[in-house]
Backbone as numpy.savetxt, mean C-alpha at the origin, in Angstrom:
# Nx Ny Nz CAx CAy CAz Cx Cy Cz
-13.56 -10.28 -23.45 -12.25 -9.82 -23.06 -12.18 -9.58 -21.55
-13.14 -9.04 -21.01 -13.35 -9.23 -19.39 -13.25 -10.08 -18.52
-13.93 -10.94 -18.93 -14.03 -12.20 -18.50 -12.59 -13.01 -18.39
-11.78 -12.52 -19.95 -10.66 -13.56 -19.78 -9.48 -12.33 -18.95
-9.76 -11.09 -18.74 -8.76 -10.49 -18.03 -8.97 -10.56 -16.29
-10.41 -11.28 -15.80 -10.61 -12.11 -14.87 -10.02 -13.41 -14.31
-10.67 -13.90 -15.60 -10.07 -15.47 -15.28 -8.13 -15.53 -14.94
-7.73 -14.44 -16.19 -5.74 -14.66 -15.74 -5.28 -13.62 -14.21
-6.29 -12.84 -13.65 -6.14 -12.28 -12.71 -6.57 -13.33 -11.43
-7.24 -13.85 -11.82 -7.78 -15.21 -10.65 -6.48 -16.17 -10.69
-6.20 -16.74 -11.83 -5.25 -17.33 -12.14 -3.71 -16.92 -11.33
-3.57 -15.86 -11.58 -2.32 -15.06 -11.03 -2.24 -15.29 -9.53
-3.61 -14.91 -9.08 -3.46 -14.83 -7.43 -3.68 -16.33 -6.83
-4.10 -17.33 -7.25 -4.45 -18.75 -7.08 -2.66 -19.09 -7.26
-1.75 -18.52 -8.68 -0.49 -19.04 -8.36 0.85 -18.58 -7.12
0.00 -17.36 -6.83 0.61 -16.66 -5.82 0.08 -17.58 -4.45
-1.09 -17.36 -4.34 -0.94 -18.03 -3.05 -0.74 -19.50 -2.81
-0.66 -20.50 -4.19 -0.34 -21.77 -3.87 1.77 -21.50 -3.71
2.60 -20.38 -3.97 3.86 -20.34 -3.31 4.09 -19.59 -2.52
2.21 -19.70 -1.79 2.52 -18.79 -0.41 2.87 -17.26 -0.45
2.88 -16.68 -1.67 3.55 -15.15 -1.66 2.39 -14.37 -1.69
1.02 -14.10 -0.91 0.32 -13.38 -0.66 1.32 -11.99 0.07
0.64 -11.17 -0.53 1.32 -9.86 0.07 0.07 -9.23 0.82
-1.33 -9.25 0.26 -2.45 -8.95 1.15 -2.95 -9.92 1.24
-3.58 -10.00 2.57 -4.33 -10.99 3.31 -5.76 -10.40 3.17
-6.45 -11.27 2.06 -7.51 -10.90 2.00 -8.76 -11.51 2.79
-8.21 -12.25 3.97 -9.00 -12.34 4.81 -8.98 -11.34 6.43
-8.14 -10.86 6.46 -7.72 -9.65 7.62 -8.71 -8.63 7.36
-8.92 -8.40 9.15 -9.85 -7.79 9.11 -9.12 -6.34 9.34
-9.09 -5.86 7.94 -8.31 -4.05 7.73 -8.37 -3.29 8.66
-9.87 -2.94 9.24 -10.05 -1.92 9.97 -9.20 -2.16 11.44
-9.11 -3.32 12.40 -8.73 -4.18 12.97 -6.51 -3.44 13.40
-6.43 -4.41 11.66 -4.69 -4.03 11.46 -4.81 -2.61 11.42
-5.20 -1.40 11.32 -5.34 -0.33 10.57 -5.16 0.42 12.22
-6.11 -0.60 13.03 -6.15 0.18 14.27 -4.68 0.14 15.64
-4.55 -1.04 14.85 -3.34 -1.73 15.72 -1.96 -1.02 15.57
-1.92 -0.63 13.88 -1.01 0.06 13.67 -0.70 1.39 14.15
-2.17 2.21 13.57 -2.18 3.64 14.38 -1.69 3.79 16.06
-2.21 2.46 16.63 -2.06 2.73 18.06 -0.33 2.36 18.23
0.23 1.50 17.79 1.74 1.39 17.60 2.24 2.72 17.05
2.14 3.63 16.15 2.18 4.52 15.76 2.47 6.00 16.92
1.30 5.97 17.39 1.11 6.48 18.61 2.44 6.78 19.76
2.90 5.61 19.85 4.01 5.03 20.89 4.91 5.59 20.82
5.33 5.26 19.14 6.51 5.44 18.74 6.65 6.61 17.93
6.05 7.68 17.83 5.56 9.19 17.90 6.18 9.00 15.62
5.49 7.89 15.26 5.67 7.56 13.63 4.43 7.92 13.04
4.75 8.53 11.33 3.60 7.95 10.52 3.27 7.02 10.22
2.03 6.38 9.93 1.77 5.62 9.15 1.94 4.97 7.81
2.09 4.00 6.81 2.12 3.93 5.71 0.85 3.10 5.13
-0.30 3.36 4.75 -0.86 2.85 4.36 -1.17 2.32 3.08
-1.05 1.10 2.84 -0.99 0.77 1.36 -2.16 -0.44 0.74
-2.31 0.58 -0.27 -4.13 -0.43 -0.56 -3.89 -0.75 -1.96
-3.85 -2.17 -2.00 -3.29 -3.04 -3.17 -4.14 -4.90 -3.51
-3.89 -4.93 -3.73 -4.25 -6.77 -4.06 -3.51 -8.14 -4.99
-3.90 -9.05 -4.75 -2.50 -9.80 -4.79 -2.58 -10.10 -6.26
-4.26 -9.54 -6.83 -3.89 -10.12 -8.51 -3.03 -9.10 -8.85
-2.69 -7.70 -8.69 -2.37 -6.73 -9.28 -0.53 -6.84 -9.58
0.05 -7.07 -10.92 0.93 -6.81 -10.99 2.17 -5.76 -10.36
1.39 -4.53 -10.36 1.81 -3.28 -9.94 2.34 -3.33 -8.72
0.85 -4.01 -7.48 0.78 -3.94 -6.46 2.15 -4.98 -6.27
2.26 -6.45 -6.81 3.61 -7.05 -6.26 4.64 -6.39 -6.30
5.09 -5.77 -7.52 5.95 -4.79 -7.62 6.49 -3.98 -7.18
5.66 -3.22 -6.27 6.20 -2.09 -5.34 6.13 -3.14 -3.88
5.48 -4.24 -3.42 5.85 -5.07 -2.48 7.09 -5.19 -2.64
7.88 -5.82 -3.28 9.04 -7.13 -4.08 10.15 -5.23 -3.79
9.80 -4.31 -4.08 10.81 -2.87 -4.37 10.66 -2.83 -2.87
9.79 -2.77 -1.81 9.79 -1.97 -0.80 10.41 -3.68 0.37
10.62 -4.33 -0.21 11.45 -5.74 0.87 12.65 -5.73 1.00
13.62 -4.86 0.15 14.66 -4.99 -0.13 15.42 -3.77 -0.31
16.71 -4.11 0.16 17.44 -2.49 0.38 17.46 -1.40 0.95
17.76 -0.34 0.16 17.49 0.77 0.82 16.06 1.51 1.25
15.40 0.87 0.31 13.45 0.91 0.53 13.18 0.23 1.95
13.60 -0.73 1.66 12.84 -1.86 3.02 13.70 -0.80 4.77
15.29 -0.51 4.36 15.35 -0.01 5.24 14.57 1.59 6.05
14.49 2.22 4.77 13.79 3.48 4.93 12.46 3.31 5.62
11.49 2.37 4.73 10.63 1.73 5.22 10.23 1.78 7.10
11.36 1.07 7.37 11.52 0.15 9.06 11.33 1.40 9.68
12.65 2.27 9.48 12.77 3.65 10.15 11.61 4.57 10.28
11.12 4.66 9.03 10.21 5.96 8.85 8.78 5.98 9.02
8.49 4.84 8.98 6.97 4.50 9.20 6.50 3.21 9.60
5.53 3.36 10.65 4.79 2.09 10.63 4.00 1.70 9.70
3.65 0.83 8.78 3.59 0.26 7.80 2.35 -1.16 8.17
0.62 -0.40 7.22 -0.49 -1.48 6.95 0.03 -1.87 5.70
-0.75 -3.14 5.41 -1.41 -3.35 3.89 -2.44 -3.80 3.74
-3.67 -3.42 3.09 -4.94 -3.50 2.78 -5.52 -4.30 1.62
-5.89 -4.93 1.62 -6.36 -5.42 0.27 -7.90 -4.84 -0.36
-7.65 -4.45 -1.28 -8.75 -3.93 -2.28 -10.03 -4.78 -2.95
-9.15 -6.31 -3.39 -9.91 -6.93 -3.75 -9.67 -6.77 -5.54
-10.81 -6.53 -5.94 -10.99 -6.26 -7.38 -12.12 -4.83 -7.30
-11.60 -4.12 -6.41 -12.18 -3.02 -5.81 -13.27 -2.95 -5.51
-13.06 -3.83 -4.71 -14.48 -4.36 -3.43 -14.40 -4.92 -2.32
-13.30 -4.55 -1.71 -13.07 -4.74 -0.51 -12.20 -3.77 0.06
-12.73 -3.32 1.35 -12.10 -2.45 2.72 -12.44 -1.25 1.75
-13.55 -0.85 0.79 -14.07 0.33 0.17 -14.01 1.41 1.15
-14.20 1.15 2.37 -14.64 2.18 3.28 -13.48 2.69 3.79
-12.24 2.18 3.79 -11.04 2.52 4.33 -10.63 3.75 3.41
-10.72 3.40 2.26 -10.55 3.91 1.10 -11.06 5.62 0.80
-12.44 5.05 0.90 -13.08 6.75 1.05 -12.88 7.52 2.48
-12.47 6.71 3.07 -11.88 7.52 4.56 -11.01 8.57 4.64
-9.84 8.16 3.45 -9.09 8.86 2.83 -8.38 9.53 1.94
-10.09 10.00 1.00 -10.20 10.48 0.00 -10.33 9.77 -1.35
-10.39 8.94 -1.38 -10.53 7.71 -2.12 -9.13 7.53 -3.04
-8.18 7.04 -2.66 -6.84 7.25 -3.15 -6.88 5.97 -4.31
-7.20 5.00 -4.00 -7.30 4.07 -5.34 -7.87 4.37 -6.60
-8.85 5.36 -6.42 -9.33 6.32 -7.84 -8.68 6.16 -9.13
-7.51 6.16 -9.18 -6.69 6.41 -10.38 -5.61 5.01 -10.13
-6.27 4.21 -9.61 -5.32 2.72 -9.72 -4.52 2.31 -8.49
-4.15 0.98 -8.09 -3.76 0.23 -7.33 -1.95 -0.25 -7.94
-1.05 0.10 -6.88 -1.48 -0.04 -5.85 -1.37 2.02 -5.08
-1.93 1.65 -4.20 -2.07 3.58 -3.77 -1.06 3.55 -2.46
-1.20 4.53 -1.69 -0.61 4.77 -0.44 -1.62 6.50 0.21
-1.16 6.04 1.79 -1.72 7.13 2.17 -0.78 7.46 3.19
-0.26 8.20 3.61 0.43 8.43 4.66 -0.13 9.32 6.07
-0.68 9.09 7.40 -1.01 9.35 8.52 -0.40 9.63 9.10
-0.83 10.83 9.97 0.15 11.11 11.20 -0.41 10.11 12.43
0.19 9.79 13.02 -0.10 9.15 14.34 -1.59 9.28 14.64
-2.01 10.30 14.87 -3.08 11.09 15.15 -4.58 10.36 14.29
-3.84 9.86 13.32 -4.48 9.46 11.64 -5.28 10.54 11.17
-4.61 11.61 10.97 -4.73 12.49 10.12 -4.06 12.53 8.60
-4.59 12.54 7.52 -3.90 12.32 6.28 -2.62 13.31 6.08
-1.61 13.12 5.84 -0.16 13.57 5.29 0.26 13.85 3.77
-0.32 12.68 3.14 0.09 12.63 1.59 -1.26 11.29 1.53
-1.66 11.60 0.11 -2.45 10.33 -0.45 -2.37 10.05 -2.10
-1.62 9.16 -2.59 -1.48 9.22 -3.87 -2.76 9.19 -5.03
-3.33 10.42 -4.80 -4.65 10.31 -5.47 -4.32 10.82 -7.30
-3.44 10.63 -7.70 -3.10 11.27 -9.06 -2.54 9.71 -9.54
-2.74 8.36 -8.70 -1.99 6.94 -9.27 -0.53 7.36 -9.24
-0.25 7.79 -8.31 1.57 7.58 -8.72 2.27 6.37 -8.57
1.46 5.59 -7.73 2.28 4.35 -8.10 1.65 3.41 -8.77
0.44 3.61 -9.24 -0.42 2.83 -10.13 0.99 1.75 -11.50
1.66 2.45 -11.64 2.50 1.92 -12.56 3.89 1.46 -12.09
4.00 1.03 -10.73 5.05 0.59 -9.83 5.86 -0.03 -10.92
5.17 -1.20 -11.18 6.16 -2.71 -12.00 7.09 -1.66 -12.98
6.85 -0.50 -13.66 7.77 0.19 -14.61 8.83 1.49 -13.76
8.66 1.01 -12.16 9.36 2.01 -11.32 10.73 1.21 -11.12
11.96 2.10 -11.46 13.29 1.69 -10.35 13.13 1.04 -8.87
13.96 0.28 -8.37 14.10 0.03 -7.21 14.44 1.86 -6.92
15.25 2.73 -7.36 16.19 3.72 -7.34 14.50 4.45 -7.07
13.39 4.33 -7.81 12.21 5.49 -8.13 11.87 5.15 -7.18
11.50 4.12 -6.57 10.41 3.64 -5.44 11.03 4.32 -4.20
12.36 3.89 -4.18 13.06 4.69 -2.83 12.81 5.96 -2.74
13.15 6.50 -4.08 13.16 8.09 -4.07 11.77 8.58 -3.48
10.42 8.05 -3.83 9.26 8.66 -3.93 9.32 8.38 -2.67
9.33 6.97 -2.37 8.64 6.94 -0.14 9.68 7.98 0.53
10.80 8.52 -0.13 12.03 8.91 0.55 11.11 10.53 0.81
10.64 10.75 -0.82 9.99 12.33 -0.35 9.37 12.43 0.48
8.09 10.87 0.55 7.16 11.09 0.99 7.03 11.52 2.71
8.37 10.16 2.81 8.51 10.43 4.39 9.28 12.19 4.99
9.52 12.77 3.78 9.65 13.96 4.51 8.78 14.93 4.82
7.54 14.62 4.21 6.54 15.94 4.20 6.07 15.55 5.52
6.19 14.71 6.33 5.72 14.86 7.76 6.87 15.42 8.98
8.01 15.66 8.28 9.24 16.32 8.95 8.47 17.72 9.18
7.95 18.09 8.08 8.22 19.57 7.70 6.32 20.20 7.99
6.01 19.28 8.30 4.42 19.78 8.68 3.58 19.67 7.65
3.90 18.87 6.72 2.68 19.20 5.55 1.92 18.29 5.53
């Protein structure tokens, strides 16, 4: 049963990237984008959004495909500068991961939110979006909507 929940996860991401719709670049070097961002971050006195996902993961397209469009994608632009990380089959950019508490713990795809500074803000270590694909466009907004406020307010 492993094996074949491999093989349709290989399958999945082989059909994704032959129509080009990679959402993580699992050849980018994370630490690299991670740094580029923080320092953009910096500039523009923003949090971060860090999001650690992979392209077999249903979930993970899901909250991609929710956060491109609308009122997400706009909130998005405004409120944070915005990585994406790839996990792999949770074996890759591991170290990013435990950097910040190990937020994929309880499922992909995760988020972490940084202050400029890259100090942690929020880290979805309880899987809250582990189950994106069954989230509203309406839920997804709502949650980044909270999320981006707890750095208003100092938390």
């Amino acid at each position: 049963m492993k094996k074949l929940l491999i093989l349709l996860s290989l399958l999945l991401a082989s059909a994704a990237a032959l129509a080009g719709d990679l959402q993580y670049d699992e050849q980018a070097d994370a630490k690299a984008a991670l740094s580029r961002t923080l320092d953009a971050a910096k500039q523009n006195h923003q949090p971060v959004l860090l999001i650690l996902g992979a392209n077999w993961c249903p979930d993970c397209r899901a909250l991609d495909e929710a956060l491109k469009k609308g009122k997400s994608a706009e909130l998005l632009a405004r409120e944070f500068k915005v990585v994406k990380v790839d996990v792999g089959n949770f074996d890759h950019n591991l170290d990013i991961d435990a950097e910040y508490g190990h937020p994929i713990g309880k499922g992909i795809p995760a988020a972490v939110v940084l202050s400029p500074d890259n100090q942690v803000i929020y880290a979805t270590r309880a899987g809250e979006l582990a189950d994106a694909r069954r989230m509203s466009e309406t839920g997804v907004y709502e949650f980044f909507e909270r999320v981006s406020r707890l750095d208003r307010v100092g938390q």
